[in-house]
Short mmCIF file of C-alpha atoms in Angstrom, two decimals:
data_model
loop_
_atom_site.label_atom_id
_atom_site.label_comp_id
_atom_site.label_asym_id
_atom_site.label_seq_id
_atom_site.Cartn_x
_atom_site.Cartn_y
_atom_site.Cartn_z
CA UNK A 210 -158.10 73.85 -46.47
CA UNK A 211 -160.73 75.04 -48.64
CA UNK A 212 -158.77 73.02 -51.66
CA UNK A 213 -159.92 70.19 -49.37
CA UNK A 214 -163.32 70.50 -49.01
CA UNK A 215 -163.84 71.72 -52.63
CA UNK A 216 -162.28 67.58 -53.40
CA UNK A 217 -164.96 66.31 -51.04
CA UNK A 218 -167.97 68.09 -52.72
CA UNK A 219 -166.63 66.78 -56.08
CA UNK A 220 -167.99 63.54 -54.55
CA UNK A 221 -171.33 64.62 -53.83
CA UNK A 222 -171.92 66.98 -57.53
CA UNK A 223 -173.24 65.53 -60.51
CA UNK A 224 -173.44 61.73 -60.78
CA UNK A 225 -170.03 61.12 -59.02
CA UNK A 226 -172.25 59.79 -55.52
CA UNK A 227 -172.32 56.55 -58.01
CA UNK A 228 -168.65 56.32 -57.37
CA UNK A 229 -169.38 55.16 -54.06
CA UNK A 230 -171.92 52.31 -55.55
CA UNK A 231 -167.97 51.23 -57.51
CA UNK A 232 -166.13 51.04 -54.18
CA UNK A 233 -168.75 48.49 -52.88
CA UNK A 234 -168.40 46.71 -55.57
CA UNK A 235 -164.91 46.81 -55.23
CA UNK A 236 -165.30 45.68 -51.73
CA UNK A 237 -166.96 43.09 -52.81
CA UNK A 238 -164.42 42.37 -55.45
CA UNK A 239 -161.74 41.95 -52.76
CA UNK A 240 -163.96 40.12 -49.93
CA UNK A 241 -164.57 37.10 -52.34
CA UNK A 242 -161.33 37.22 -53.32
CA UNK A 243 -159.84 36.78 -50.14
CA UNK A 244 -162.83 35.84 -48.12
CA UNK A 245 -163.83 32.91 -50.45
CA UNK A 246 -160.75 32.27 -52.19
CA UNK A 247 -162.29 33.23 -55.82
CA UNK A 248 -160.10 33.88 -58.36
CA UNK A 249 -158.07 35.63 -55.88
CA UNK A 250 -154.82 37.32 -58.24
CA UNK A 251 -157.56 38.62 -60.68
CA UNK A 252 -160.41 39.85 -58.78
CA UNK A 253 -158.42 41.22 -55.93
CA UNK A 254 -156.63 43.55 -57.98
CA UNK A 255 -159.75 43.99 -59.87
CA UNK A 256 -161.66 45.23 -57.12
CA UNK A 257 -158.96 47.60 -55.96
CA UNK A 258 -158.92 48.82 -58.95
CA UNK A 259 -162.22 49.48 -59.31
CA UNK A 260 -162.47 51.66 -56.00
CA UNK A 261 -159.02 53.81 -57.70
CA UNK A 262 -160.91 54.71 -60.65
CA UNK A 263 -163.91 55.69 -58.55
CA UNK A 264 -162.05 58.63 -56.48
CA UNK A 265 -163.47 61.98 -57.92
CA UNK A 266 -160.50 64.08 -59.77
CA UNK A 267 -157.71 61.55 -59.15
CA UNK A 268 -155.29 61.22 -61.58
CA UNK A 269 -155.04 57.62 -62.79
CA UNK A 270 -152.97 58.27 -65.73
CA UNK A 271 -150.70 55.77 -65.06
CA UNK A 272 -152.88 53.42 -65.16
CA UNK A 273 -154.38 54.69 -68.13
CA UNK A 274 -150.58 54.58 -70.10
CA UNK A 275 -151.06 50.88 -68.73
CA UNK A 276 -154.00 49.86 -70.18
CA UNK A 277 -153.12 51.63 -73.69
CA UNK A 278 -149.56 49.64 -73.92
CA UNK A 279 -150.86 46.38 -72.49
CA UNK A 280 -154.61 45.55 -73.22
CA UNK A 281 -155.85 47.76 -75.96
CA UNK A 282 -153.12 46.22 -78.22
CA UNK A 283 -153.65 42.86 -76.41
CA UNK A 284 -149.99 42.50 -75.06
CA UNK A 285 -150.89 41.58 -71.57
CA UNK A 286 -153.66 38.89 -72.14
CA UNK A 287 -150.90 37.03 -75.14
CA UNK A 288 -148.31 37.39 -72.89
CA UNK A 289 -150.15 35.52 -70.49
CA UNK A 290 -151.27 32.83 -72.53
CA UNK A 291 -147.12 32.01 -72.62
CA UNK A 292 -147.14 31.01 -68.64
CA UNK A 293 -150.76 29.28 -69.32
CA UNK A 294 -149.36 27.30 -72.19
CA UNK A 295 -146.09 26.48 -69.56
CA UNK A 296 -148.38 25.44 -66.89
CA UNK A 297 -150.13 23.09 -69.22
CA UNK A 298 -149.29 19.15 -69.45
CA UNK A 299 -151.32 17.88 -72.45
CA UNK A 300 -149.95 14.11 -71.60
CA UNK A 301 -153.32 13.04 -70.76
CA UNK A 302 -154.87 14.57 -74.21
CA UNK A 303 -152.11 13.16 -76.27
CA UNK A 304 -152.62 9.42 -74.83
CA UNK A 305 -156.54 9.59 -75.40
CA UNK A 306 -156.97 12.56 -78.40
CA UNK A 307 -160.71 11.01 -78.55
CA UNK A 308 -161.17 13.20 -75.50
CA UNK A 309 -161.15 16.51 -77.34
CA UNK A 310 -164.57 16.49 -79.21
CA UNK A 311 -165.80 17.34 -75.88
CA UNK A 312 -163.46 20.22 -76.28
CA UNK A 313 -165.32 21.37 -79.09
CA UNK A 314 -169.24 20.11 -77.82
CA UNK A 315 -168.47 22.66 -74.10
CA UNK A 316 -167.93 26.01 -76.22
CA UNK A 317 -172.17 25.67 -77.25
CA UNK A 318 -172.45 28.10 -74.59
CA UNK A 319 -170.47 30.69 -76.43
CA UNK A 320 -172.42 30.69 -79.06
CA UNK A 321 -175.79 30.08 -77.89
CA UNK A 322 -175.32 32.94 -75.76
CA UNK A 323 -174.57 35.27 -78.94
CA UNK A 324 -177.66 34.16 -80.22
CA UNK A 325 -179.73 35.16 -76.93
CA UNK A 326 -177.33 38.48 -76.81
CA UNK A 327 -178.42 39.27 -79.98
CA UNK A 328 -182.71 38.32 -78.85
CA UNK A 329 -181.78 40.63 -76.07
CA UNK A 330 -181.05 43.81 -78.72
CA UNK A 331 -176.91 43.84 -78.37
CA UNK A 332 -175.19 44.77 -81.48
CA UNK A 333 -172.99 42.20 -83.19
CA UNK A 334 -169.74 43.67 -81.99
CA UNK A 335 -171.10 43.31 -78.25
CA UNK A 336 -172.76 39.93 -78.24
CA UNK A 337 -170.19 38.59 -79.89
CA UNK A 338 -167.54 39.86 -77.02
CA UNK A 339 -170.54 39.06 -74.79
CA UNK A 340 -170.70 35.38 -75.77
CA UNK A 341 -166.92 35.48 -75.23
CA UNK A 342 -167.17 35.09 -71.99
CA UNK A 343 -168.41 31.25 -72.51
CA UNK A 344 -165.02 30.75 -73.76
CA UNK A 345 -164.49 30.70 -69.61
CA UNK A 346 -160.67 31.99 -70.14
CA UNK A 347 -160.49 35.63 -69.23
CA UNK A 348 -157.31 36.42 -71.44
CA UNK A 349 -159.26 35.11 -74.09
CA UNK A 350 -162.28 37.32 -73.01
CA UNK A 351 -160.65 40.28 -73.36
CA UNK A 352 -158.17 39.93 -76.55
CA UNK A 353 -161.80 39.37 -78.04
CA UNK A 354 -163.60 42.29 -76.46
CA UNK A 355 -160.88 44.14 -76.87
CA UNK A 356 -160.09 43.49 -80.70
CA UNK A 357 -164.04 43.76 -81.49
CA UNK A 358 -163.97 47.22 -79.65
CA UNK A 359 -166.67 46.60 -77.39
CA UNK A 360 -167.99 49.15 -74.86
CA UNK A 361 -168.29 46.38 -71.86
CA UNK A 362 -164.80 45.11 -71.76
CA UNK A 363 -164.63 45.79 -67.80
CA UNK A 364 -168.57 43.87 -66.93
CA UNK A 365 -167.34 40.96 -69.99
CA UNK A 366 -163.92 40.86 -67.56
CA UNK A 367 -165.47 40.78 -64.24
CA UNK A 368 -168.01 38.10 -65.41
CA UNK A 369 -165.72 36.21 -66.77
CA UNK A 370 -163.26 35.83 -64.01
CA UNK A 371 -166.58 35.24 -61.43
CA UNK A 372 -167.80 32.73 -63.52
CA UNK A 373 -164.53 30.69 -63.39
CA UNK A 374 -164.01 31.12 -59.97
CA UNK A 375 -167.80 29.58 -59.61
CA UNK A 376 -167.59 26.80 -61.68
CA UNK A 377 -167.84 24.53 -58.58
CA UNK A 378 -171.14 26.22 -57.91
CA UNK A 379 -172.63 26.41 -61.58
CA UNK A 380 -171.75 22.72 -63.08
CA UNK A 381 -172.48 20.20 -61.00
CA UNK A 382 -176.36 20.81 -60.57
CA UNK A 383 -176.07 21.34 -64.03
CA UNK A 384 -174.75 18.29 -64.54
CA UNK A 385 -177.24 16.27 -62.07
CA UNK A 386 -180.41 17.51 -64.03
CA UNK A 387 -178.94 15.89 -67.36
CA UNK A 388 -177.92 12.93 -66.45
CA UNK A 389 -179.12 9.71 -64.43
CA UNK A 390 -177.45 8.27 -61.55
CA UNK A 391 -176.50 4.95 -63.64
CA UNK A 392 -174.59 7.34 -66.15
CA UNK A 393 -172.77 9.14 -63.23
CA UNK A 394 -171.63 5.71 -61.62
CA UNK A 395 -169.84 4.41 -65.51
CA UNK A 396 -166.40 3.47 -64.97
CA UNK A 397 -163.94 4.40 -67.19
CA UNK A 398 -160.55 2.87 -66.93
CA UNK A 399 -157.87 4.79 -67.59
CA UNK A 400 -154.78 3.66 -69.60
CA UNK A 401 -151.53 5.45 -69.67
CA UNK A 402 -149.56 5.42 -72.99
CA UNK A 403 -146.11 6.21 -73.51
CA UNK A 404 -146.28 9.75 -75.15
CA UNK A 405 -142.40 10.11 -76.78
CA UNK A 406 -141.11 13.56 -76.49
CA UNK A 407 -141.35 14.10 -80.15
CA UNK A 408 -145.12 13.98 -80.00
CA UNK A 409 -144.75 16.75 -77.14
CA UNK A 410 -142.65 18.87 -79.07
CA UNK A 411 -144.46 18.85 -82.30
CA UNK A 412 -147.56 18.79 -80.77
CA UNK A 413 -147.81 22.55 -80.40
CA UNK A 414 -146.14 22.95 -83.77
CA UNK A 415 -148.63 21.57 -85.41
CA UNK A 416 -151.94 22.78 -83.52
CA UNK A 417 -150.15 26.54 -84.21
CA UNK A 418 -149.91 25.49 -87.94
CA UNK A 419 -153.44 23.59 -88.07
CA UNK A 420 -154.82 26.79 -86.40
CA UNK A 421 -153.32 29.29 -88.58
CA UNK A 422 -155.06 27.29 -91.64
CA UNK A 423 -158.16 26.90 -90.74
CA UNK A 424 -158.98 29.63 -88.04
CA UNK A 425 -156.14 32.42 -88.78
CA UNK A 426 -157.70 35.27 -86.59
CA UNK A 427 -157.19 32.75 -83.17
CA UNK A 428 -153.14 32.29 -84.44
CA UNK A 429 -152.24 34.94 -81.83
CA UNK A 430 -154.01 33.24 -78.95
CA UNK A 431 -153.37 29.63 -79.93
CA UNK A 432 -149.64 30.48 -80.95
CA UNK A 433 -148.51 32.69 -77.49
CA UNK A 434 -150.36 29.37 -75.67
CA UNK A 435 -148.63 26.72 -77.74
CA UNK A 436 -145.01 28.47 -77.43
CA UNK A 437 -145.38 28.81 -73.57
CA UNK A 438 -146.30 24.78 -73.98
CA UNK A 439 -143.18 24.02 -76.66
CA UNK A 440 -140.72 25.87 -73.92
CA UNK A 441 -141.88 23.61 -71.15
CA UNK A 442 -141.61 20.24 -73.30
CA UNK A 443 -138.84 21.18 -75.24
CA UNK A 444 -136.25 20.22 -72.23
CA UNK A 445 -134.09 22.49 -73.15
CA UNK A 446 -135.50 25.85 -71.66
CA UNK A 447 -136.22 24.66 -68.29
CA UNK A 448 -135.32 27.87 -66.80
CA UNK A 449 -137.14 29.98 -69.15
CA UNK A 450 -140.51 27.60 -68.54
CA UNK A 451 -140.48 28.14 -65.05
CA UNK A 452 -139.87 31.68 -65.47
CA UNK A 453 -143.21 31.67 -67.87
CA UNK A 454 -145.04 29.33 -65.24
CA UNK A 455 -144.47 32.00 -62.23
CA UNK A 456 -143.11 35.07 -62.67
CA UNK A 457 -144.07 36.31 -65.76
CA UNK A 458 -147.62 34.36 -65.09
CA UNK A 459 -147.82 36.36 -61.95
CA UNK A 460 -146.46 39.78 -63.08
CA UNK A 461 -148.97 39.69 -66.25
CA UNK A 462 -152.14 39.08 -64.06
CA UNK A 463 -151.31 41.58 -61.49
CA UNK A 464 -151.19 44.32 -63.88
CA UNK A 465 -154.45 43.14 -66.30
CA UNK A 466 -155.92 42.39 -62.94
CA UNK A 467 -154.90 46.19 -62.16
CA UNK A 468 -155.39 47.64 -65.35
CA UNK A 469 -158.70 46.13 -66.62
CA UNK A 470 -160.29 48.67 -63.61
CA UNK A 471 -160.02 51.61 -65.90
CA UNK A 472 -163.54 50.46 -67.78
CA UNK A 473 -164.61 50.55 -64.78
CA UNK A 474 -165.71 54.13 -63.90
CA UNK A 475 -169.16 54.29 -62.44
CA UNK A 476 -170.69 55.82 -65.60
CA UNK A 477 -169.37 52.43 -67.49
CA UNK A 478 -170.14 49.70 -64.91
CA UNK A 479 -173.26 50.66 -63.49
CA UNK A 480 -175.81 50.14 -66.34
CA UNK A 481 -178.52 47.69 -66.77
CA UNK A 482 -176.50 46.48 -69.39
CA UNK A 483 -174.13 44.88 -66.80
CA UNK A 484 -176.27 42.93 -64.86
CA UNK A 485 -177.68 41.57 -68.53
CA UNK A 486 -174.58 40.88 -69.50
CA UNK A 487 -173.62 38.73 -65.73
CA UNK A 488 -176.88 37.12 -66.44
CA UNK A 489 -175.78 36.31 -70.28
CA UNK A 490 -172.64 35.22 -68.42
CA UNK A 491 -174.21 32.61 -66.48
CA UNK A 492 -176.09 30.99 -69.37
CA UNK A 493 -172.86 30.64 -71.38
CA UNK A 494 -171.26 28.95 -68.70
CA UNK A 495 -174.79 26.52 -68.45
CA UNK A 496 -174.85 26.01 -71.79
CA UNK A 497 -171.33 25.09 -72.29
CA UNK A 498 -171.73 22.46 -69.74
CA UNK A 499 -174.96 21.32 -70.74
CA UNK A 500 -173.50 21.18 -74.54
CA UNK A 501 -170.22 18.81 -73.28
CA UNK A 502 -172.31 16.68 -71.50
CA UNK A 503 -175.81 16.38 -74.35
CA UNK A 504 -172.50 15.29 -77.02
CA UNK A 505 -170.86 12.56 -74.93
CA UNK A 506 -174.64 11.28 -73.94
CA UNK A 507 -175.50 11.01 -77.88
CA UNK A 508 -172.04 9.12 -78.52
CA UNK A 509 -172.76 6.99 -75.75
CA UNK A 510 -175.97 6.10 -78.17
CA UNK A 511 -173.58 4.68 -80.56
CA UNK A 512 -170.91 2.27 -77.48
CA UNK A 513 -171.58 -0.85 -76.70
CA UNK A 514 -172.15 -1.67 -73.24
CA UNK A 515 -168.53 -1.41 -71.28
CA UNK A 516 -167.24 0.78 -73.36
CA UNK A 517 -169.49 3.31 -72.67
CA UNK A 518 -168.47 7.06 -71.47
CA UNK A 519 -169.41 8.37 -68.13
CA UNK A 520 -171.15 12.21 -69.59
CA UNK A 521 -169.90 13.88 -66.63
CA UNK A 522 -166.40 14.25 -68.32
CA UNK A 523 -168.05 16.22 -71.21
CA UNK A 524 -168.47 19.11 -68.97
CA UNK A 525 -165.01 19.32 -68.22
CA UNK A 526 -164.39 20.46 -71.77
CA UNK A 527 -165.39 23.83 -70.65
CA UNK A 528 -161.67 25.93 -70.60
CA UNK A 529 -162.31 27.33 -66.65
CA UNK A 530 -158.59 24.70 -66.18
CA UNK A 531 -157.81 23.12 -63.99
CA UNK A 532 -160.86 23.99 -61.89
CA UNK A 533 -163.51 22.19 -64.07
CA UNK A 534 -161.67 18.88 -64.30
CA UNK A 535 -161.06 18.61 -60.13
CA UNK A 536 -165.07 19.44 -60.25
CA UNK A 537 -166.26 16.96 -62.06
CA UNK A 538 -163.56 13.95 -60.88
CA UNK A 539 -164.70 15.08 -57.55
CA UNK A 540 -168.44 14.56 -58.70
CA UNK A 541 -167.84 11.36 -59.81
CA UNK A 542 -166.16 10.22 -56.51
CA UNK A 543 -168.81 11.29 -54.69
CA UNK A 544 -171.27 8.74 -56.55
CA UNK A 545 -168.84 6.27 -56.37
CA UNK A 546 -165.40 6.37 -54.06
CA UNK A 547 -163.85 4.02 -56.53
CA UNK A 548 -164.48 6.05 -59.76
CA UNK A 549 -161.27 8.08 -60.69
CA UNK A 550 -162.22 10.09 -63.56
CA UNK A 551 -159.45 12.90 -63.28
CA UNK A 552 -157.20 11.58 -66.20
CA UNK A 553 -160.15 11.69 -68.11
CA UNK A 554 -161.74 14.72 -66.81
CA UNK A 555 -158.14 16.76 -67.38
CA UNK A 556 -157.73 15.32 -70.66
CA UNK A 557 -161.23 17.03 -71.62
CA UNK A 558 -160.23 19.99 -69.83
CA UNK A 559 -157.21 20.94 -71.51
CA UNK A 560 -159.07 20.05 -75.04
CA UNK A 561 -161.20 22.69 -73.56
CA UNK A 562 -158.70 25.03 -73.46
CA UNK A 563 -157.36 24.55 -76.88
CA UNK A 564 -160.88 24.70 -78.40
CA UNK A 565 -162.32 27.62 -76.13
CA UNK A 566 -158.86 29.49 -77.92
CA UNK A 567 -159.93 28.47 -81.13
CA UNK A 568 -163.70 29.49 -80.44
CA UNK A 569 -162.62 32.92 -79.79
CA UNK A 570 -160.60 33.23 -83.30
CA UNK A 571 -163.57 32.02 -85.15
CA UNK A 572 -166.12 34.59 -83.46
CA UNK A 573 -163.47 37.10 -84.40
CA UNK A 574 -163.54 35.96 -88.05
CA UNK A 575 -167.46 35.05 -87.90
CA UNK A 576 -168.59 38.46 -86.72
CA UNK A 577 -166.89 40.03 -89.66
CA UNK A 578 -169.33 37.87 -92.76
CA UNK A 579 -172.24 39.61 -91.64
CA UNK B 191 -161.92 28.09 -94.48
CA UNK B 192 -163.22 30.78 -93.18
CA UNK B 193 -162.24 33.59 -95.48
CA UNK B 194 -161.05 37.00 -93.56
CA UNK B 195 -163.15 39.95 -94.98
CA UNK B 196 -161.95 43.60 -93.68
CA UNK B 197 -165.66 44.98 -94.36
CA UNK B 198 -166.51 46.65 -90.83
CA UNK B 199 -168.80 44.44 -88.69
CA UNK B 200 -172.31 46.44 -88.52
CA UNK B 201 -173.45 48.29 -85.89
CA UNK B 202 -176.68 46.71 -85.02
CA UNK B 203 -177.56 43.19 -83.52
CA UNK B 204 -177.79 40.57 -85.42
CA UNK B 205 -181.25 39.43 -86.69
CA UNK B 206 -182.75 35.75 -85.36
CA UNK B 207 -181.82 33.93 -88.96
CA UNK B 208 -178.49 35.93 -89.17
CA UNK B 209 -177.67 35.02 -85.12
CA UNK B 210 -178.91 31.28 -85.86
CA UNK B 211 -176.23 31.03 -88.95
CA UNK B 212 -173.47 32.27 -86.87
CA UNK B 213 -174.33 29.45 -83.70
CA UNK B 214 -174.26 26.86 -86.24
CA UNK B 215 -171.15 27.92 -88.56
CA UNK B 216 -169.46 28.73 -85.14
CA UNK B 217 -169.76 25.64 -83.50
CA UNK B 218 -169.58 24.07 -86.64
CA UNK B 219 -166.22 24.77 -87.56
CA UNK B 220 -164.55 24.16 -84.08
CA UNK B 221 -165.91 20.68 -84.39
CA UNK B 222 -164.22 20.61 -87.94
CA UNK B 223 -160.93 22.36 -86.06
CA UNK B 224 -160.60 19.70 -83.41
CA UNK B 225 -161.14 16.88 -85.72
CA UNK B 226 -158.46 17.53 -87.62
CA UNK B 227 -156.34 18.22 -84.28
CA UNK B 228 -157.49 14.65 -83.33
CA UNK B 229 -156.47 13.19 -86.41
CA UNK B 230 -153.27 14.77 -86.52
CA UNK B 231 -152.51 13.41 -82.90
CA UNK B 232 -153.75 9.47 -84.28
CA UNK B 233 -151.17 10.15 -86.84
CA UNK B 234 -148.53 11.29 -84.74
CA UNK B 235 -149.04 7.90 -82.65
CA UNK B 236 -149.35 5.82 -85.33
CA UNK B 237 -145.98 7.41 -86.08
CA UNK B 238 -144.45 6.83 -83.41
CA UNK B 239 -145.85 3.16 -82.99
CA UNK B 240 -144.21 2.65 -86.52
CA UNK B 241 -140.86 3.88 -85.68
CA UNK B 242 -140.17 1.78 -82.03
CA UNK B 243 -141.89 -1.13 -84.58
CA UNK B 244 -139.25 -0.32 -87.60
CA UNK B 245 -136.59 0.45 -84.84
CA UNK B 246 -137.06 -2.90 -83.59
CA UNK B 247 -136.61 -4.78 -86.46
CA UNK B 248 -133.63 -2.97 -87.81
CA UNK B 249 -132.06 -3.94 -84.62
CA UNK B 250 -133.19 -7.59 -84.56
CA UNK B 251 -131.90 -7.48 -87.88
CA UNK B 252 -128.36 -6.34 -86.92
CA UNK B 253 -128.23 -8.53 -83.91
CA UNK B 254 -128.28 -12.01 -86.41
#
């Protein structure tokens, strides 16, 4: 009995009463993840996570053995990358590749936002995991944060994962303040082409190849994405892609979901560094948009009249797929009910995805030529 | 093109100049990344539009 008690005082001694601060915030964790539909297989078992690291003297070294064999050497996040890269159906990229500059223009935010981290007194290592979180892919958050070693690994998750389950919150106002209502009613027809199912195969050949070349640090990330995409288009694995799609998909983000809660003991998570770092979140996700949409605006400079791109799609190049693209098609319907923009908008998205890959491999390699 | 130095990254943040370099190399080279991507995909069509036209024309050929 008195073994008991002596457990329930452990609560109330030293600092452990912040424990109780982590299950609220796993609480919350779980209410917007089944309350408001956010994110739910991540931030669900995020949040429960977060309250089992938070009891005082339990012994969590299972999860512990977890995180050491599946995120500290990055296996879960690549592995999950496979069942992204099966999900994924570049069609709409591959019949209009002009799409994926804006790819390239939505990952400002990432950058930017290394640039305020590092205004704001973080050290390289954690802006640079910090600005990560633009990228608006979690796995690709944390292979980065991870790799660089950075102390914030479980606030860079969380934000990332809330950030991508608010993208229908953060873009579109976004996207209202830069551009006029005559830009948001362009039409843009769309065109299907014929993509032969050689260009599907060696497409992720040669992005692996092109990658490794130029950008060798993101080979990892781009290559586990661009396999799980050669299964599904090769025809020939059918079985094996659906496996990726679902179950291995599903199995991987219950455990990182599960796992990534051991950096989050209260002495970790509850810093002023964390709400900084949601705050740094939110501007890389801002400037990422703001960035797609500025670059298809100043091309627009250069079309002639009918020919001219609606700048909404340029926010869809921000990776948070296939969320972003639905956003922004749905934007544009909602200025004009005959403006489908959602080949368009999913061509940029995927682009996004690609580049927002990429854009974590270079901040790996950038960080290191200072 | 970007060359991998193991030299450990330094543990302090970066200064204004320093943190202005990296934004601009950074975004920089993904533009430089994805051209290349979208020039690789051109070619790959072009490809393709060059074989169905070559494909045709062997067959027209063997049909006279």
């Amino acid at each position: 009995m008195s073994a008991l008690f002596d457990s329930c005082k452990l609560l109330f001694s030293g600092d452990n009463y912040l424990m109780i601060l982590m299950w609220l915030i796993g609480g919350v964790l779980i209410y917007l993840a089944i309350g408001k539909d956010m994110e739910p297989s991540l931030l669900l078992p995020i949040g429960f996570g977060a309250i089992m690291m938070n009891l005082p003297g339990a012994d969590l070294s299972v999860l512990k053995t977890l995180y050491d064999g599946g995120i500290a050497n990055e296996l879960f996040p690549l592995l999950l990358f496979i069942g992204i890269g099966a999900m994924i159906d570049f069609g709409p990229l591959l019949s209009n590749p002009k799409l994926m500059i804006f790819g390239a223009a939505a990952q400002f935010g990432i950058f930017f936002t290394f640039f305020l981290a590092s205004i704001f007194g973080f050290d390289i290592i954690d802006a640079a995991s910090i600005a990560i979180i633009g990228a608006a892919d979690g796995p690709t958050s944390i292979v980065v944060a991870t790799q660089l070693g950075s102390r914030y690994i479980g606030a860079i998750t969380v934000a990332a994962y809330s950030y991508m389950a608010l993208v229908p919150l953060v873009q579109p106002p976004i996207v209202k303040l830069l551009t006029s209502k005559k830009e948001r009613l362009i039409r843009m027809p769309y065109e299907p082409k014929d993509i032969p199912r050689t260009t599907r195969i060696l497409f992720p050949v040669i992005i692996t190849v092109i990658t490794g070349i130029f950008a060798p640090k993101a080979v990892a990330l781009v290559g586990f994405l661009m396999f799980g995409n050669l299964i599904r288009e090769c025809g020939v694995l059918n079985s094996l892609s659906e496996t990726a799609q679902k179950i291995l998909a599903n199995l991987i983000t219950l455990l990182l979901g599960l796992t990534i809660a051991v950096n989050m003991g209260a002495q970790d998570f509850l810093q002023p560094a964390t709400l900084l770092i949601m705050g740094l979140g939110l501007v890389a996700f801002i400037f990422d948009t703001a960035g797609g949409v500025m670059v298809a605006k100043f091309i627009n400079l250069f079309l002639p009249n009918g020919k001219k791109l609606n700048p909404m799609i340029g926010a869809a190049g921000i990776s948070a797929f296939p969320m972003s693209s639905r956003v922004i098609h749905k934007m544009g319907l909602k200025e004009d009910r005959e403006n489908f923009l959602l080949m368009h908008t999913v061509g940029v998205n995927v682009s996004g995805q690609i580049a927002s890959v990429i854009a974590g491999g270079l901040i790996l390699s950038l960080v290191h030529l200072f | 093109m970007l060359q991998i130095i193991s030299t450990a990254i330094p543990a302090r943040p970066a200064d204004i100049g320093e943190a202005l370099r990296l934004m601009g190399e950074g975004w920089g080279a993904i533009f430089v990344v994805i051209l290349i991507i979208m020039f690789t995909i051109f070619m790959l069509n072009r490809l393709y539009v060059f074989s169905i036209y070559l494909s045709k024309r062997f067959f027209r050929g063997k049909s006279k």
